[in-house]
Coordinates of C-alpha atoms in Angstrom, one line a residue:
M20 CA 0.0 0.0 0.0
T21 CA 1.3 3.4 -0.9
D22 CA 2.4 5.5 2.1
R23 CA 0.7 8.8 1.6
A24 CA 2.6 11.0 4.0
L25 CA 5.0 13.9 4.4
V26 CA 8.0 13.9 6.8
V27 CA 8.8 17.4 8.1
V28 CA 12.6 17.7 7.9
R29 CA 12.7 21.4 8.7
A30 CA 9.6 23.0 10.2
G31 CA 10.6 26.7 9.8
A32 CA 9.8 29.6 12.1
L33 CA 6.0 29.1 12.1
T34 CA 4.5 26.6 9.6
T35 CA 0.9 25.7 10.2
V36 CA -1.8 23.6 8.5
Q37 CA -4.6 25.9 7.1
D38 CA -7.7 25.5 5.0
R39 CA -10.8 27.8 4.7
G40 CA -11.3 27.8 8.5
R41 CA -14.2 27.0 10.7
P42 CA -17.0 29.7 10.2
G43 CA -20.1 29.7 12.3
Y44 CA -18.7 29.1 15.8
A45 CA -18.1 32.7 17.0
H46 CA -21.0 32.3 19.5
L47 CA -18.9 29.5 21.1
G48 CA -15.8 31.8 21.3
V49 CA -14.1 30.1 18.3
P50 CA -12.8 32.4 15.5
R51 CA -12.9 31.4 11.9
S52 CA -9.1 31.0 11.5
G53 CA -8.0 29.6 8.1
A54 CA -5.3 30.8 5.6
L55 CA -4.4 34.5 6.1
D56 CA -4.0 34.8 2.3
P57 CA -7.0 32.6 1.1
H58 CA -6.5 33.5 -2.6
A59 CA -2.9 32.2 -2.5
A60 CA -4.0 29.0 -0.7
A61 CA -6.8 28.4 -3.3
L62 CA -4.4 28.9 -6.2
V63 CA -1.8 26.5 -5.0
N64 CA -4.6 23.9 -4.4
R65 CA -5.8 24.4 -8.0
L66 CA -2.3 24.0 -9.3
A67 CA -1.8 20.8 -7.4
G68 CA -5.1 19.3 -8.5
N69 CA -6.9 19.7 -5.2
P70 CA -10.3 21.2 -4.4
A71 CA -10.1 24.7 -3.0
A72 CA -11.0 23.5 0.5
A73 CA -8.1 21.1 0.9
A74 CA -5.6 21.8 3.7
V75 CA -2.3 23.4 2.8
L76 CA 0.8 24.5 4.7
E77 CA 1.2 28.2 5.5
T78 CA 4.9 29.1 6.2
T79 CA 6.2 32.3 7.8
V80 CA 9.3 34.0 6.4
D81 CA 11.8 31.1 6.2
G82 CA 9.8 28.3 4.6
C83 CA 10.2 24.6 5.5
A84 CA 11.6 21.3 4.1
L85 CA 9.5 18.2 3.5
R86 CA 10.2 14.7 2.3
P87 CA 7.2 12.7 0.8
R88 CA 7.1 9.0 1.3
S89 CA 5.4 8.6 -2.1
T90 CA 5.6 10.6 -5.3
V91 CA 3.4 13.7 -5.1
T92 CA 2.7 16.9 -7.0
V93 CA 3.3 20.1 -5.0
A94 CA 2.7 23.8 -5.7
V95 CA 4.2 26.7 -3.8
G96 CA 2.7 30.2 -4.0
G97 CA 2.0 33.2 -1.9
A98 CA 5.2 35.0 -1.0
P99 CA 7.8 34.4 -3.7
C100 CA 10.6 32.1 -2.5
P101 CA 13.2 29.7 -3.9
V102 CA 12.0 26.1 -4.3
T103 CA 14.3 23.1 -4.8
V104 CA 13.7 19.4 -5.2
G105 CA 16.6 17.1 -4.4
G106 CA 18.8 20.1 -4.3
R107 CA 17.9 21.2 -7.8
P108 CA 15.9 24.4 -8.6
A109 CA 12.2 23.9 -9.1
A110 CA 9.4 26.2 -10.2
W111 CA 7.5 28.5 -7.8
G112 CA 3.9 29.1 -8.7
A113 CA 3.5 26.0 -10.8
P114 CA 2.9 22.2 -10.3
V115 CA 6.1 20.3 -9.5
V116 CA 6.5 16.5 -9.1
V117 CA 8.5 15.4 -6.1
P118 CA 9.6 11.8 -6.2
A119 CA 9.3 9.6 -3.1
G120 CA 12.1 10.2 -0.7
E121 CA 13.3 13.4 -2.4
L122 CA 13.7 16.6 -0.3
L123 CA 11.4 19.5 -1.1
E124 CA 12.9 22.7 0.2
V125 CA 10.8 25.9 0.4
G126 CA 13.2 28.7 1.0
T127 CA 13.1 32.1 2.7
A128 CA 10.5 34.6 1.2
V129 CA 12.2 37.2 -1.0
L130 CA 9.1 39.3 -0.9
G131 CA 6.2 39.2 1.6
L132 CA 5.8 37.0 4.6
R133 CA 3.8 33.8 4.0
S134 CA 4.2 31.1 1.4
Y135 CA 1.7 28.3 0.8
V136 CA 2.5 24.7 0.0
A137 CA -0.2 22.5 -1.5
V138 CA 0.4 18.7 -1.9
S139 CA -1.7 16.5 -4.1
G140 CA -4.4 15.0 -1.9
G141 CA -4.2 17.7 0.7
I142 CA -2.9 17.6 4.3
A143 CA -5.2 15.0 5.9
V144 CA -4.8 15.7 9.6
E145 CA -7.9 15.1 11.7
P146 CA -10.4 18.0 11.4
V147 CA -11.7 19.9 14.4
L148 CA -15.1 21.5 14.1
G149 CA -15.0 20.8 10.4
S150 CA -11.6 22.4 9.7
R151 CA -7.9 21.3 9.7
S152 CA -6.7 24.9 10.4
R153 CA -4.5 25.7 13.3
D154 CA -5.9 28.5 15.4
L155 CA -3.1 30.1 17.4
L156 CA -5.5 31.9 19.8
S157 CA -7.7 29.0 20.9
G158 CA -5.2 26.2 20.3
L159 CA -7.6 24.3 18.1
G160 CA -6.3 22.2 15.2
P161 CA -2.9 20.5 14.7
P162 CA 0.0 22.2 16.4
P163 CA 2.5 24.2 14.4
L164 CA 4.9 21.9 12.6
A165 CA 8.0 20.5 14.3
D166 CA 11.0 18.7 12.9
G167 CA 10.3 15.0 12.5
V168 CA 6.5 15.2 12.4
V169 CA 4.7 13.0 9.9
L170 CA 1.7 14.5 8.1
P171 CA -0.8 12.2 6.5
L172 CA -2.0 13.0 2.9
G173 CA -5.4 12.4 1.3
A174 CA -6.0 10.6 -2.0
P175 CA -5.4 12.8 -5.1
A176 CA -8.7 14.3 -6.3
G177 CA -7.7 15.2 -9.8
P178 CA -4.8 15.9 -12.1
P179 CA -2.6 19.0 -11.6
A180 CA -3.2 22.1 -13.6
R181 CA -1.7 22.1 -17.1
V182 CA 0.1 25.4 -16.8
D183 CA 3.8 26.4 -16.8
A184 CA 3.1 29.1 -14.2
A185 CA 0.1 31.0 -12.8
P186 CA 0.0 34.8 -12.3
Q187 CA -0.2 35.8 -8.7
P188 CA -0.8 39.2 -7.0
G189 CA 2.3 41.1 -6.1
V190 CA 3.4 41.9 -2.6
P191 CA 2.3 45.4 -1.6
D192 CA 4.8 48.3 -1.3
E193 CA 2.0 50.1 0.5
L194 CA -0.8 48.5 2.3
V195 CA -4.1 50.4 1.5
L196 CA -7.0 49.3 3.7
R197 CA -10.4 50.6 2.9
V198 CA -12.4 51.0 6.1
T199 CA -16.0 51.5 7.1
L200 CA -16.0 53.8 10.2
G201 CA -17.7 52.4 13.3
P202 CA -19.3 51.0 15.3
R203 CA -17.4 52.8 18.1
D204 CA -16.0 55.8 16.1
D205 CA -17.9 58.1 18.5
W206 CA -15.4 57.1 21.3
F207 CA -12.8 59.1 19.4
T208 CA -12.3 62.8 18.7
A209 CA -12.9 64.3 15.3
G210 CA -9.1 64.8 15.1
A211 CA -8.5 61.1 15.7
L212 CA -10.8 60.2 12.8
R213 CA -8.8 62.6 10.6
T214 CA -5.6 61.1 11.8
L215 CA -6.7 57.6 11.1
T216 CA -7.7 58.4 7.5
T217 CA -5.0 60.9 6.6
R218 CA -1.8 60.0 8.4
A219 CA 0.7 57.3 7.5
Y220 CA 1.2 54.2 9.7
R221 CA 3.6 51.3 9.4
V222 CA 3.3 47.6 9.9
S223 CA 4.8 46.7 13.3
P224 CA 7.0 43.6 13.8
A225 CA 4.8 42.7 16.8
G226 CA 1.9 41.4 14.6
N227 CA 0.9 37.8 14.1
R228 CA -2.0 35.7 12.8
I229 CA -4.2 37.3 15.4
G230 CA -3.7 40.9 14.4
L231 CA -1.7 43.3 12.3
R232 CA -0.3 45.9 14.7
T233 CA 0.7 49.3 13.5
E234 CA 3.2 52.0 14.4
G235 CA 2.3 55.6 14.0
P236 CA 0.3 58.5 15.6
A237 CA -1.9 57.6 18.6
L238 CA -5.7 58.1 18.2
E239 CA -7.2 60.4 20.9
R240 CA -10.2 59.1 22.8
A241 CA -13.3 61.3 23.3
R242 CA -14.4 59.0 26.2
D243 CA -12.7 57.5 29.2
G244 CA -13.2 54.0 30.5
E245 CA -13.7 50.8 28.7
L246 CA -16.6 49.0 27.0
P247 CA -18.1 45.8 28.2
S248 CA -16.9 42.9 26.0
E249 CA -18.7 42.8 22.7
G250 CA -18.5 40.8 19.5
M251 CA -15.5 41.2 17.2
V252 CA -15.4 40.5 13.5
L253 CA -12.6 39.8 10.9
G254 CA -11.0 43.1 9.9
A255 CA -12.1 45.0 13.0
V256 CA -9.7 47.9 13.7
Q257 CA -9.5 47.9 17.5
V258 CA -7.7 50.7 19.4
P259 CA -5.9 49.5 22.6
P260 CA -4.8 52.0 25.4
D261 CA -1.6 53.0 23.5
G262 CA -3.8 54.4 20.7
R263 CA -2.2 52.5 17.8
P264 CA -4.7 50.7 15.6
V265 CA -4.7 46.9 15.5
V266 CA -6.4 45.1 12.5
F267 CA -7.9 41.8 13.5
L268 CA -6.9 38.8 11.2
A269 CA -8.0 35.2 11.0
D270 CA -7.2 34.1 14.5
H271 CA -8.7 37.1 16.2
P272 CA -10.7 36.9 19.5
T273 CA -14.4 36.7 19.1
T274 CA -15.0 39.3 21.8
G275 CA -13.1 42.4 23.1
G276 CA -13.5 45.5 25.2
Y277 CA -11.4 48.0 23.4
P278 CA -13.4 50.2 21.1
V279 CA -13.5 49.4 17.3
I280 CA -13.1 52.6 15.3
A281 CA -13.6 50.9 11.9
V282 CA -13.7 47.7 10.0
V283 CA -11.5 46.8 7.0
R284 CA -13.1 45.5 3.9
A285 CA -12.5 41.7 3.6
A286 CA -11.1 42.1 0.1
D287 CA -8.2 44.1 1.4
L288 CA -7.1 41.6 4.1
P289 CA -5.2 39.1 2.0
A290 CA -2.6 41.8 1.3
A291 CA -2.2 42.3 5.0
A292 CA -1.0 38.7 5.3
Q293 CA 2.0 39.6 3.1
A294 CA 2.9 43.1 4.4
V295 CA 6.3 42.9 6.0
P296 CA 7.3 45.0 9.1
G297 CA 7.9 48.6 8.1
T298 CA 5.4 48.5 5.2
P299 CA 3.5 51.8 5.0
V300 CA -0.2 51.5 5.9
R301 CA -2.9 53.8 4.8
F302 CA -6.5 53.6 6.1
V303 CA -9.0 55.0 3.5
A304 CA -12.6 55.9 4.7
A305 CA -15.1 54.1 2.5
G306 CA -18.3 54.7 4.4
R307 CA -19.8 54.6 7.9
R308 CA -21.8 52.0 9.8

């Protein structure tokens, strides 16, 4: 019987299993989670011949190294990075055959932060609440990869895409986030609202899968005190006591007490997954709740 599995030779700084996440459980305190750059995850799945919902690997900055126990087709996308098979250069952004026992090396991102690795059949770890995604906040899903871990693979669903390469969005030089103001913009001064939508911020190195933290001018409160905890949504721009906006990403908490000044449009969030520390951030008002 064919051994459908991957051996993790080098786990990298933070490599996790991700799929489309587990929507519908916020009332239980469980965020959606899932790939931070869902478009990149769906594309590598398509290239590898998988359905869009198949689980992939999401790497952070320095990639990973994997050894399949049977011949597989892989595709690497998201943040551009060098790819080798058995020490020989291989294509990024295209289907690549990796023979059984050969080493697939996904190198350090040359642009952006997160690369995605799809393997024919998908990563077949046990799902939790209908998803194989790792949620860093709640701890649900398989733990981040560690050297020596063996990952099961599913059966291939179809042939790989018949392309030499697939176009992928570039990594942003400037992160432009369209926001709808509210629901708690009245907790801030008029000057703070102008500051949010006219001044430049930068991506902080303190961010993670829970939230993108920013560096820049503090937003002045019009009210003292704190709110009772209330529901939080993907893309919420929460303002903690230091006044610097935090954009909630896939592993965000489902409740919080700091006021939410605005919400980022979902279409703008995949770019946030690839914005390296120091990237300029611009919040653009696109309406009010």
